[in-house]
PDB file of C-alpha atoms and ligand atoms in Angstrom:
ATOM      1  CA  MET A   1       0.000   0.000   0.000  1.00 98.00           C
ATOM      2  CA  ASP A   2       1.279   3.492  -0.783  1.00 98.00           C
ATOM      3  CA  ILE A   3       1.856   5.608   2.289  1.00 98.00           C
ATOM      4  CA  ALA A   4       1.280   8.808   0.323  1.00 98.00           C
ATOM      5  CA  GLY A   5      -2.429   9.552   0.369  1.00 98.00           C
ATOM      6  CA  SER A   6      -3.218   7.069   3.123  1.00 98.00           C
ATOM      7  CA  VAL A   7      -4.756   7.759   6.536  1.00 99.00           C
ATOM      8  CA  ALA A   8      -3.133   6.229   9.627  1.00 99.00           C
ATOM      9  CA  LEU A   9      -4.268   5.911  13.216  1.00 99.00           C
ATOM     10  CA  VAL A  10      -1.349   5.555  15.630  1.00 99.00           C
ATOM     11  CA  THR A  11      -2.068   4.738  19.272  1.00 99.00           C
ATOM     12  CA  GLY A  12       0.637   5.873  21.671  1.00 98.00           C
ATOM     13  CA  GLY A  13       1.452   8.301  18.871  1.00 98.00           C
ATOM     14  CA  ALA A  14       2.475  11.146  21.176  1.00 98.00           C
ATOM     15  CA  SER A  15       5.772   9.575  22.246  1.00 98.00           C
ATOM     16  CA  GLY A  16       8.618   7.232  21.377  1.00 98.00           C
ATOM     17  CA  LEU A  17       8.043   4.592  18.723  1.00 98.00           C
ATOM     18  CA  GLY A  18       4.528   5.788  17.880  1.00 98.00           C
ATOM     19  CA  ALA A  19       5.646   9.407  17.481  1.00 98.00           C
ATOM     20  CA  ALA A  20       8.548   8.439  15.210  1.00 98.00           C
ATOM     21  CA  THR A  21       6.087   6.507  13.060  1.00 99.00           C
ATOM     22  CA  VAL A  22       3.690   9.451  12.834  1.00 99.00           C
ATOM     23  CA  GLU A  23       6.590  11.647  11.757  1.00 98.00           C
ATOM     24  CA  MET A  24       7.777   9.272   9.017  1.00 99.00           C
ATOM     25  CA  PHE A  25       4.272   8.528   7.717  1.00 99.00           C
ATOM     26  CA  ILE A  26       3.564  12.257   7.378  1.00 98.00           C
ATOM     27  CA  GLU A  27       6.947  12.871   5.710  1.00 98.00           C
ATOM     28  CA  LYS A  28       5.889  10.263   3.159  1.00 98.00           C
ATOM     29  CA  GLY A  29       2.543  11.942   2.510  1.00 98.00           C
ATOM     30  CA  ALA A  30       0.081  10.292   4.925  1.00 98.00           C
ATOM     31  CA  LYS A  31      -2.403  11.927   7.281  1.00 98.00           C
ATOM     32  CA  CYS A  32      -2.328  10.769  10.890  1.00 98.00           C
ATOM     33  CA  VAL A  33      -4.648  10.495  13.859  1.00 99.00           C
ATOM     34  CA  ILE A  34      -2.551  10.515  17.018  1.00 98.00           C
ATOM     35  CA  ALA A  35      -4.452   8.643  19.750  1.00 98.00           C
ATOM     36  CA  ASP A  36      -2.861   8.898  23.172  1.00 98.00           C
ATOM     37  CA  LEU A  37      -3.557   9.369  26.878  1.00 98.00           C
ATOM     38  CA  ASN A  38      -1.058  12.200  27.129  1.00 98.00           C
ATOM     39  CA  GLU A  39      -3.111  15.163  25.962  1.00 98.00           C
ATOM     40  CA  GLU A  40      -0.542  17.880  26.525  1.00 98.00           C
ATOM     41  CA  LYS A  41       2.269  16.129  24.679  1.00 98.00           C
ATOM     42  CA  GLY A  42      -0.054  14.798  21.978  1.00 98.00           C
ATOM     43  CA  LYS A  43      -1.586  18.176  21.146  1.00 98.00           C
ATOM     44  CA  GLU A  44       1.784  19.880  21.008  1.00 98.00           C
ATOM     45  CA  PHE A  45       3.182  17.133  18.762  1.00 98.00           C
ATOM     46  CA  ALA A  46       0.159  17.121  16.414  1.00 98.00           C
ATOM     47  CA  ALA A  47       0.394  20.908  16.030  1.00 98.00           C
ATOM     48  CA  LYS A  48       3.793  20.470  14.330  1.00 98.00           C
ATOM     49  CA  PHE A  49       2.064  18.861  11.363  1.00 98.00           C
ATOM     50  CA  GLY A  50      -0.742  21.381  10.750  1.00 98.00           C
ATOM     51  CA  ASP A  51      -3.646  19.841   8.823  1.00 98.00           C
ATOM     52  CA  ASN A  52      -1.813  16.557   8.331  1.00 98.00           C
ATOM     53  CA  ALA A  53      -2.377  15.349  11.893  1.00 98.00           C
ATOM     54  CA  VAL A  54      -5.014  15.476  14.562  1.00 98.00           C
ATOM     55  CA  PHE A  55      -4.773  14.483  18.226  1.00 98.00           C
ATOM     56  CA  VAL A  56      -7.477  12.522  20.029  1.00 98.00           C
ATOM     57  CA  ASN A  57      -7.422  11.911  23.743  1.00 98.00           C
ATOM     58  CA  CYS A  58      -7.760   8.139  23.958  1.00 98.00           C
ATOM     59  CA  ASN A  59      -7.286   5.504  26.599  1.00 98.00           C
ATOM     60  CA  VAL A  60      -7.082   2.228  24.670  1.00 98.00           C
ATOM     61  CA  THR A  61      -8.782   0.397  27.542  1.00 98.00           C
ATOM     62  CA  ASN A  62     -11.933   2.434  26.863  1.00 98.00           C
ATOM     63  CA  THR A  63     -13.958   1.232  23.868  1.00 98.00           C
ATOM     64  CA  GLU A  64     -15.765   4.553  23.506  1.00 98.00           C
ATOM     65  CA  ASP A  65     -12.426   6.344  23.204  1.00 98.00           C
ATOM     66  CA  ASN A  66     -11.301   3.821  20.602  1.00 98.00           C
ATOM     67  CA  GLU A  67     -14.513   4.231  18.608  1.00 98.00           C
ATOM     68  CA  ALA A  68     -14.051   7.997  18.732  1.00 98.00           C
ATOM     69  CA  ALA A  69     -10.460   7.684  17.488  1.00 98.00           C
ATOM     70  CA  VAL A  70     -11.560   5.611  14.488  1.00 98.00           C
ATOM     71  CA  LYS A  71     -14.426   8.024  13.800  1.00 98.00           C
ATOM     72  CA  THR A  72     -12.012  10.966  13.888  1.00 98.00           C
ATOM     73  CA  ALA A  73      -9.995   9.402  11.054  1.00 98.00           C
ATOM     74  CA  VAL A  74     -13.130   9.128   8.936  1.00 98.00           C
ATOM     75  CA  ASP A  75     -14.606  12.512   9.872  1.00 98.00           C
ATOM     76  CA  LYS A  76     -11.392  14.450   9.455  1.00 98.00           C
ATOM     77  CA  PHE A  77      -9.601  12.576   6.660  1.00 98.00           C
ATOM     78  CA  GLY A  78     -12.385  10.535   4.984  1.00 98.00           C
ATOM     79  CA  LYS A  79     -11.173   6.968   5.650  1.00 98.00           C
ATOM     80  CA  LEU A  80      -8.799   4.749   7.630  1.00 98.00           C
ATOM     81  CA  ASP A  81      -6.087   2.681   5.885  1.00 99.00           C
ATOM     82  CA  ILE A  82      -3.417   1.969   8.506  1.00 99.00           C
ATOM     83  CA  LEU A  83      -3.482   1.188  12.227  1.00 99.00           C
ATOM     84  CA  VAL A  84      -0.337   1.115  14.371  1.00 99.00           C
ATOM     85  CA  ASN A  85      -0.943  -0.119  17.917  1.00 99.00           C
ATOM     86  CA  ALA A  86       1.974   1.458  19.789  1.00 98.00           C
ATOM     87  CA  ALA A  87       0.256   2.409  23.066  1.00 98.00           C
ATOM     88  CA  GLY A  88       1.652   0.365  25.906  1.00 97.00           C
ATOM     89  CA  ILE A  89       3.186   0.283  29.334  1.00 96.00           C
ATOM     90  CA  GLY A  90       5.958  -1.725  30.956  1.00 93.00           C
ATOM     91  CA  SER A  91       5.885  -3.582  34.236  1.00 88.00           C
ATOM     92  CA  ALA A  92       8.266  -4.806  36.913  1.00 91.00           C
ATOM     93  CA  SER A  93       6.990  -7.038  39.682  1.00 94.00           C
ATOM     94  CA  ARG A  94       8.116 -10.504  40.696  1.00 96.00           C
ATOM     95  CA  THR A  95       5.386 -13.143  40.967  1.00 97.00           C
ATOM     96  CA  ILE A  96       6.019 -13.266  44.698  1.00 97.00           C
ATOM     97  CA  GLY A  97       7.838 -10.505  46.538  1.00 95.00           C
ATOM     98  CA  LYS A  98       9.436 -10.438  49.986  1.00 95.00           C
ATOM     99  CA  ASP A  99       6.082  -9.560  51.582  1.00 95.00           C
ATOM    100  CA  GLY A 100       3.703 -11.765  49.601  1.00 97.00           C
ATOM    101  CA  PRO A 101       2.235 -12.427  46.161  1.00 98.00           C
ATOM    102  CA  THR A 102       2.288  -9.682  43.555  1.00 97.00           C
ATOM    103  CA  ASN A 103      -0.757  -7.484  43.052  1.00 96.00           C
ATOM    104  CA  LEU A 104      -3.167  -9.185  40.631  1.00 97.00           C
ATOM    105  CA  ASP A 105      -4.762  -5.872  39.650  1.00 97.00           C
ATOM    106  CA  TRP A 106      -1.402  -4.726  38.303  1.00 96.00           C
ATOM    107  CA  PHE A 107      -1.166  -7.853  36.122  1.00 97.00           C
ATOM    108  CA  LYS A 108      -4.708  -7.283  34.829  1.00 98.00           C
ATOM    109  CA  MET A 109      -3.998  -3.633  34.053  1.00 98.00           C
ATOM    110  CA  VAL A 110      -0.945  -4.428  31.921  1.00 98.00           C
ATOM    111  CA  VAL A 111      -2.864  -7.074  29.976  1.00 98.00           C
ATOM    112  CA  ASP A 112      -5.815  -4.710  29.631  1.00 98.00           C
ATOM    113  CA  ILE A 113      -3.717  -1.948  28.042  1.00 98.00           C
ATOM    114  CA  ASN A 114      -1.171  -3.906  26.013  1.00 98.00           C
ATOM    115  CA  LEU A 115      -3.282  -6.831  24.816  1.00 98.00           C
ATOM    116  CA  ILE A 116      -6.998  -6.121  25.137  1.00 99.00           C
ATOM    117  CA  GLY A 117      -6.551  -2.460  24.141  1.00 98.00           C
ATOM    118  CA  THR A 118      -4.700  -3.624  21.033  1.00 99.00           C
ATOM    119  CA  PHE A 119      -7.419  -6.109  20.102  1.00 99.00           C
ATOM    120  CA  ASP A 120     -10.224  -3.609  20.678  1.00 99.00           C
ATOM    121  CA  MET A 121      -8.544  -1.104  18.400  1.00 98.00           C
ATOM    122  CA  ILE A 122      -7.935  -3.794  15.769  1.00 99.00           C
ATOM    123  CA  ARG A 123     -11.558  -4.932  15.637  1.00 99.00           C
ATOM    124  CA  LEU A 124     -12.901  -1.375  15.398  1.00 99.00           C
ATOM    125  CA  ALA A 125     -10.328  -0.187  12.855  1.00 99.00           C
ATOM    126  CA  ALA A 126     -10.656  -3.335  10.733  1.00 99.00           C
ATOM    127  CA  TRP A 127     -14.408  -2.836  10.457  1.00 98.00           C
ATOM    128  CA  GLU A 128     -13.821   0.668   9.116  1.00 98.00           C
ATOM    129  CA  MET A 129     -11.059  -0.546   6.769  1.00 98.00           C
ATOM    130  CA  SER A 130     -13.371  -3.238   5.424  1.00 98.00           C
ATOM    131  CA  LYS A 131     -15.494  -0.458   3.892  1.00 98.00           C
ATOM    132  CA  ASN A 132     -12.566   0.867   1.813  1.00 98.00           C
ATOM    133  CA  GLU A 133     -12.440   0.323  -1.934  1.00 98.00           C
ATOM    134  CA  PRO A 134      -9.592  -2.161  -2.473  1.00 98.00           C
ATOM    135  CA  ASN A 135      -6.466  -0.764  -4.186  1.00 98.00           C
ATOM    136  CA  GLU A 136      -5.046  -2.350  -7.344  1.00 98.00           C
ATOM    137  CA  LYS A 137      -3.455  -5.102  -5.207  1.00 97.00           C
ATOM    138  CA  GLY A 138      -6.729  -5.880  -3.425  1.00 98.00           C
ATOM    139  CA  GLU A 139      -5.647  -4.234  -0.165  1.00 98.00           C
ATOM    140  CA  ARG A 140      -8.104  -2.416   2.089  1.00 98.00           C
ATOM    141  CA  GLY A 141      -5.895  -1.882   5.117  1.00 98.00           C
ATOM    142  CA  VAL A 142      -2.730  -2.647   7.036  1.00 99.00           C
ATOM    143  CA  ILE A 143      -2.466  -3.261  10.785  1.00 99.00           C
ATOM    144  CA  ILE A 144       0.810  -3.184  12.711  1.00 99.00           C
ATOM    145  CA  ASN A 145       0.982  -4.285  16.340  1.00 99.00           C
ATOM    146  CA  VAL A 146       3.811  -3.673  18.759  1.00 98.00           C
ATOM    147  CA  ALA A 147       4.892  -6.613  20.900  1.00 98.00           C
ATOM    148  CA  SER A 148       8.376  -6.862  22.416  1.00 97.00           C
ATOM    149  CA  VAL A 149      11.258  -9.308  22.616  1.00 97.00           C
ATOM    150  CA  ALA A 150       9.848  -9.874  26.117  1.00 97.00           C
ATOM    151  CA  ALA A 151       7.166 -11.962  24.390  1.00 98.00           C
ATOM    152  CA  PHE A 152       9.952 -14.542  23.880  1.00 98.00           C
ATOM    153  CA  ASP A 153      12.655 -13.779  26.463  1.00 95.00           C
ATOM    154  CA  GLY A 154      10.793 -12.206  29.366  1.00 95.00           C
ATOM    155  CA  GLN A 155      12.976 -11.189  32.279  1.00 94.00           C
ATOM    156  CA  ILE A 156      12.527 -11.436  36.032  1.00 95.00           C
ATOM    157  CA  GLY A 157       9.522  -9.310  37.019  1.00 95.00           C
ATOM    158  CA  GLN A 158       8.064  -9.263  33.511  1.00 95.00           C
ATOM    159  CA  ALA A 159       5.286 -11.863  33.838  1.00 97.00           C
ATOM    160  CA  SER A 160       2.474  -9.420  33.048  1.00 97.00           C
ATOM    161  CA  TYR A 161       4.385  -7.591  30.314  1.00 97.00           C
ATOM    162  CA  SER A 162       5.486 -10.843  28.659  1.00 98.00           C
ATOM    163  CA  ALA A 163       1.968 -12.284  28.928  1.00 98.00           C
ATOM    164  CA  SER A 164       0.493  -9.189  27.288  1.00 98.00           C
ATOM    165  CA  LYS A 165       3.075  -9.090  24.490  1.00 98.00           C
ATOM    166  CA  GLY A 166       2.947 -12.872  24.036  1.00 98.00           C
ATOM    167  CA  GLY A 167      -0.788 -12.448  23.533  1.00 99.00           C
ATOM    168  CA  VAL A 168      -0.156  -9.891  20.810  1.00 99.00           C
ATOM    169  CA  VAL A 169       2.249 -12.314  19.103  1.00 99.00           C
ATOM    170  CA  GLY A 170      -0.214 -15.199  19.440  1.00 98.00           C
ATOM    171  CA  MET A 171      -3.169 -13.364  17.939  1.00 99.00           C
ATOM    172  CA  THR A 172      -1.283 -12.037  14.920  1.00 99.00           C
ATOM    173  CA  LEU A 173      -1.830 -15.126  12.738  1.00 99.00           C
ATOM    174  CA  PRO A 174      -5.499 -15.778  13.566  1.00 99.00           C
ATOM    175  CA  ILE A 175      -6.424 -12.124  13.055  1.00 99.00           C
ATOM    176  CA  ALA A 176      -4.495 -12.022   9.768  1.00 99.00           C
ATOM    177  CA  ARG A 177      -6.465 -15.113   8.742  1.00 98.00           C
ATOM    178  CA  ASP A 178      -9.768 -13.549   9.864  1.00 98.00           C
ATOM    179  CA  LEU A 179      -9.117 -10.387   7.887  1.00 98.00           C
ATOM    180  CA  SER A 180      -7.681 -12.021   4.766  1.00 98.00           C
ATOM    181  CA  ARG A 181     -11.076 -12.059   3.064  1.00 98.00           C
ATOM    182  CA  ASN A 182     -11.238  -8.295   3.605  1.00 98.00           C
ATOM    183  CA  GLY A 183      -7.814  -7.559   2.120  1.00 98.00           C
ATOM    184  CA  ILE A 184      -6.396  -6.371   5.438  1.00 99.00           C
ATOM    185  CA  ARG A 185      -2.876  -7.436   6.419  1.00 99.00           C
ATOM    186  CA  VAL A 186      -1.763  -7.833  10.033  1.00 99.00           C
ATOM    187  CA  ASN A 187       1.856  -7.884  11.198  1.00 99.00           C
ATOM    188  CA  THR A 188       3.600  -7.421  14.538  1.00 99.00           C
ATOM    189  CA  ILE A 189       6.941  -5.855  15.368  1.00 99.00           C
ATOM    190  CA  ALA A 190       8.777  -7.155  18.446  1.00 98.00           C
ATOM    191  CA  PRO A 191      11.294  -4.422  19.309  1.00 98.00           C
ATOM    192  CA  GLY A 192      14.417  -4.998  21.365  1.00 97.00           C
ATOM    193  CA  ILE A 193      15.552  -2.011  23.441  1.00 96.00           C
ATOM    194  CA  PHE A 194      14.813   1.361  21.869  1.00 96.00           C
ATOM    195  CA  ASP A 195      15.897   4.798  22.988  1.00 95.00           C
ATOM    196  CA  THR A 196      12.460   6.262  23.779  1.00 95.00           C
ATOM    197  CA  PRO A 197      11.179   8.363  26.704  1.00 91.00           C
ATOM    198  CA  MET A 198      10.405   5.020  28.418  1.00 81.00           C
ATOM    199  CA  MET A 199      14.130   4.197  28.352  1.00 82.00           C
ATOM    200  CA  GLN A 200      15.337   7.753  28.847  1.00 80.00           C
ATOM    201  CA  LEU A 201      14.153   7.493  32.457  1.00 76.00           C
ATOM    202  CA  LEU A 202      17.172   5.237  33.059  1.00 77.00           C
ATOM    203  CA  PRO A 203      20.546   6.812  33.907  1.00 78.00           C
ATOM    204  CA  GLN A 204      23.006   7.105  31.008  1.00 85.00           C
ATOM    205  CA  ALA A 205      25.244   4.393  32.529  1.00 82.00           C
ATOM    206  CA  ALA A 206      22.364   1.893  32.573  1.00 78.00           C
ATOM    207  CA  ARG A 207      21.458   2.751  28.978  1.00 82.00           C
ATOM    208  CA  ASP A 208      25.079   2.331  27.897  1.00 86.00           C
ATOM    209  CA  SER A 209      25.198  -1.042  29.601  1.00 81.00           C
ATOM    210  CA  LEU A 210      22.006  -2.146  27.845  1.00 85.00           C
ATOM    211  CA  GLY A 211      23.474  -0.990  24.533  1.00 91.00           C
ATOM    212  CA  GLU A 212      26.613  -3.070  25.207  1.00 92.00           C
ATOM    213  CA  GLN A 213      24.446  -6.210  25.451  1.00 93.00           C
ATOM    214  CA  VAL A 214      23.282  -5.839  21.854  1.00 97.00           C
ATOM    215  CA  PRO A 215      25.477  -7.998  19.564  1.00 97.00           C
ATOM    216  CA  PHE A 216      25.341  -5.572  16.623  1.00 98.00           C
ATOM    217  CA  PRO A 217      24.962  -2.680  16.387  1.00 97.00           C
ATOM    218  CA  LYS A 218      26.136  -2.118  19.992  1.00 96.00           C
ATOM    219  CA  ARG A 219      23.579   0.489  20.955  1.00 96.00           C
ATOM    220  CA  LEU A 220      19.887   0.994  21.648  1.00 96.00           C
ATOM    221  CA  GLY A 221      17.539   1.124  18.686  1.00 97.00           C
ATOM    222  CA  ASP A 222      16.644   4.495  17.236  1.00 98.00           C
ATOM    223  CA  PRO A 223      12.880   5.185  16.985  1.00 98.00           C
ATOM    224  CA  PRO A 224      13.164   6.073  13.248  1.00 98.00           C
ATOM    225  CA  GLU A 225      14.492   2.524  12.688  1.00 98.00           C
ATOM    226  CA  PHE A 226      11.204   1.249  14.077  1.00 99.00           C
ATOM    227  CA  ALA A 227       9.260   3.725  11.929  1.00 99.00           C
ATOM    228  CA  HIS A 228      11.217   2.576   8.892  1.00 98.00           C
ATOM    229  CA  LEU A 229      10.029  -1.005   9.452  1.00 99.00           C
ATOM    230  CA  CYS A 230       6.421   0.214   9.790  1.00 99.00           C
ATOM    231  CA  CYS A 231       6.782   1.882   6.388  1.00 99.00           C
ATOM    232  CA  ALA A 232       8.258  -1.286   4.870  1.00 98.00           C
ATOM    233  CA  ILE A 233       5.361  -3.353   6.252  1.00 99.00           C
ATOM    234  CA  VAL A 234       2.796  -0.959   4.805  1.00 99.00           C
ATOM    235  CA  GLU A 235       4.527  -0.871   1.420  1.00 98.00           C
ATOM    236  CA  ASN A 236       5.170  -4.608   1.001  1.00 98.00           C
ATOM    237  CA  ALA A 237       1.884  -6.207  -0.047  1.00 98.00           C
ATOM    238  CA  TYR A 238       3.151  -9.775   0.460  1.00 98.00           C
ATOM    239  CA  LEU A 239       4.072  -9.371   4.125  1.00 98.00           C
ATOM    240  CA  ASN A 240       1.292 -10.800   6.277  1.00 98.00           C
ATOM    241  CA  ALA A 241       0.852 -12.550   9.648  1.00 99.00           C
ATOM    242  CA  GLN A 242       4.520 -12.016  10.544  1.00 98.00           C
ATOM    243  CA  VAL A 243       6.101 -11.246  13.879  1.00 98.00           C
ATOM    244  CA  ILE A 244       9.378  -9.450  13.166  1.00 98.00           C
ATOM    245  CA  ARG A 245      12.040  -9.016  15.847  1.00 98.00           C
ATOM    246  CA  LEU A 246      13.810  -5.667  15.477  1.00 98.00           C
ATOM    247  CA  ASP A 247      16.523  -6.058  18.054  1.00 98.00           C
ATOM    248  CA  GLY A 248      20.163  -6.023  16.835  1.00 98.00           C
ATOM    249  CA  ALA A 249      20.203  -9.784  17.690  1.00 98.00           C
ATOM    250  CA  ILE A 250      19.761  -9.252  21.449  1.00 97.00           C
ATOM    251  CA  ARG A 251      18.446 -12.171  23.512  1.00 96.00           C
ATOM    252  CA  MET A 252      17.481 -10.931  26.948  1.00 93.00           C
ATOM    253  CA  GLN A 253      19.019 -12.617  29.995  1.00 92.00           C
ATOM    254  CA  PRO A 254      16.945 -13.420  33.115  1.00 91.00           C
ATOM    255  CA  LYS A 255      17.837  -9.983  34.524  1.00 87.00           C
TER     256      LYS A 255
HETATM  257  N1  LIG B 301      11.193   1.359  24.025  1.00 85.34           N
HETATM  258  C1  LIG B 301      11.458   0.069  24.018  1.00 85.34           C
HETATM  259  O1  LIG B 301      12.586  -0.346  24.259  1.00 85.34           O
HETATM  260  C2  LIG B 301      10.375  -0.943  23.701  1.00 85.34           C
HETATM  261  C3  LIG B 301      10.765  -2.273  23.528  1.00 85.34           C
HETATM  262  C4  LIG B 301       9.805  -3.222  23.234  1.00 85.34           C
HETATM  263  C5  LIG B 301       8.487  -2.861  23.105  1.00 85.34           C
HETATM  264  N2  LIG B 301       8.131  -1.571  23.273  1.00 85.34           N
HETATM  265  C6  LIG B 301       6.718  -1.243  23.139  1.00 85.34           C
HETATM  266  O2  LIG B 301       6.560  -0.208  22.213  1.00 85.34           O
HETATM  267  C7  LIG B 301       5.400   0.551  22.528  1.00 85.34           C
HETATM  268  C8  LIG B 301       5.771   2.022  22.576  1.00 85.34           C
HETATM  269  O3  LIG B 301       6.714   2.210  23.611  1.00 85.34           O
HETATM  270  P1  LIG B 301       7.659   3.489  23.720  1.00 85.34           P
HETATM  271  O4  LIG B 301       9.002   2.990  24.102  1.00 85.34           O
HETATM  272  O5  LIG B 301       7.487   4.328  22.514  1.00 85.34           O
HETATM  273  O6  LIG B 301       7.056   4.148  25.047  1.00 85.34           O
HETATM  274  P2  LIG B 301       6.595   5.631  25.374  1.00 85.34           P
HETATM  275  O7  LIG B 301       6.282   5.609  26.813  1.00 85.34           O
HETATM  276  O8  LIG B 301       7.575   6.615  24.830  1.00 85.34           O
HETATM  277  O9  LIG B 301       5.238   5.791  24.523  1.00 85.34           O
HETATM  278  C9  LIG B 301       4.068   5.080  24.841  1.00 85.34           C
HETATM  279  C10 LIG B 301       2.889   5.990  24.622  1.00 85.34           C
HETATM  280  O10 LIG B 301       1.708   5.224  24.906  1.00 85.34           O
HETATM  281  C11 LIG B 301       0.818   6.046  25.609  1.00 85.34           C
HETATM  282  N3  LIG B 301      -0.088   5.219  26.403  1.00 85.34           N
HETATM  283  C12 LIG B 301       0.194   4.479  27.507  1.00 85.34           C
HETATM  284  N4  LIG B 301      -0.901   3.881  27.961  1.00 85.34           N
HETATM  285  C13 LIG B 301      -1.920   4.249  27.133  1.00 85.34           C
HETATM  286  C14 LIG B 301      -3.312   3.964  27.083  1.00 85.34           C
HETATM  287  N5  LIG B 301      -3.892   3.197  28.010  1.00 85.34           N
HETATM  288  N6  LIG B 301      -4.036   4.498  26.082  1.00 85.34           N
HETATM  289  C15 LIG B 301      -3.461   5.300  25.153  1.00 85.34           C
HETATM  290  N7  LIG B 301      -2.161   5.619  25.149  1.00 85.34           N
HETATM  291  C16 LIG B 301      -1.393   5.098  26.128  1.00 85.34           C
HETATM  292  C17 LIG B 301       1.696   6.941  26.472  1.00 85.34           C
HETATM  293  O11 LIG B 301       0.994   8.131  26.862  1.00 85.34           O
HETATM  294  C18 LIG B 301       2.868   7.219  25.543  1.00 85.34           C
HETATM  295  O12 LIG B 301       2.657   8.406  24.793  1.00 85.34           O
HETATM  296  C19 LIG B 301       4.873  -0.017  23.855  1.00 85.34           C
HETATM  297  O13 LIG B 301       3.839  -0.930  23.572  1.00 85.34           O
HETATM  298  C20 LIG B 301       6.072  -0.743  24.421  1.00 85.34           C
HETATM  299  O14 LIG B 301       5.685  -1.809  25.254  1.00 85.34           O
HETATM  300  C21 LIG B 301       9.039  -0.592  23.577  1.00 85.34           C
END
């Protein structure tokens, strides 16, 4: 699918990987709906792009917000072609701590945002995409999910995060199969460690040490490298139902 002329909805689009994707899509001629919880940052970021972007305040755990985000794409830009599910949170809590079992509500919250929020957005966006006229290759839409290498090599304290991202990996194939009759492709990117605001909370020494653990190149990933893969997924009509690790060959250790 051509990026130029397409309309994308990017959750978590106000920061990090989502923001880099918004920026690259717009550079290549797309219009973007930036759906994020962070209203202040999201509005300021969207303003950089004038009429090519719009911000919607959206908590992906709230179906009404998600419906409104999809509707904004249609109302403002006339259609929806691309969904990137980049909203997400991390987690760090051992299954049992020194004082007792971990908080189950925390586990549920991470799964609710990272997995159920992703699925809710997919089902709503795919319905809208299914109304598109197919392009010359028969495509009506492209969906990109964001998992993590923690779906495969989860570390100590990452049970909820790994469960949520593993769920995203696991549903990629069945959803791609579901949507094949509608001409909608579904792929998932599993990033390694990227230099985003999430990571920038760590001290420089800790970030350097993480970078050293990457076989090659020996550094954290750059958000535009993630955005570049999103563009490649959109543009390559034969790429479907894939989970692609983007990680400089890192395999995470237990801690
Ligand atoms: N940075 C990394 O190293 C890395 C590695 C693997 C996977 N990921 C995944 O990539 C995605 C993006 O991460 P990032 O590093 O860009 O983080 P980030 O914190 O910079 O951006 C995440 C964005 O999601 C938004 N968000 C959080 N919860 C939300 C909700 N309930 N509804 C709507 N928006 C919400 C935040 O406001 C923020 O703008 C996440 O799913 C994360 O798990 C990141």
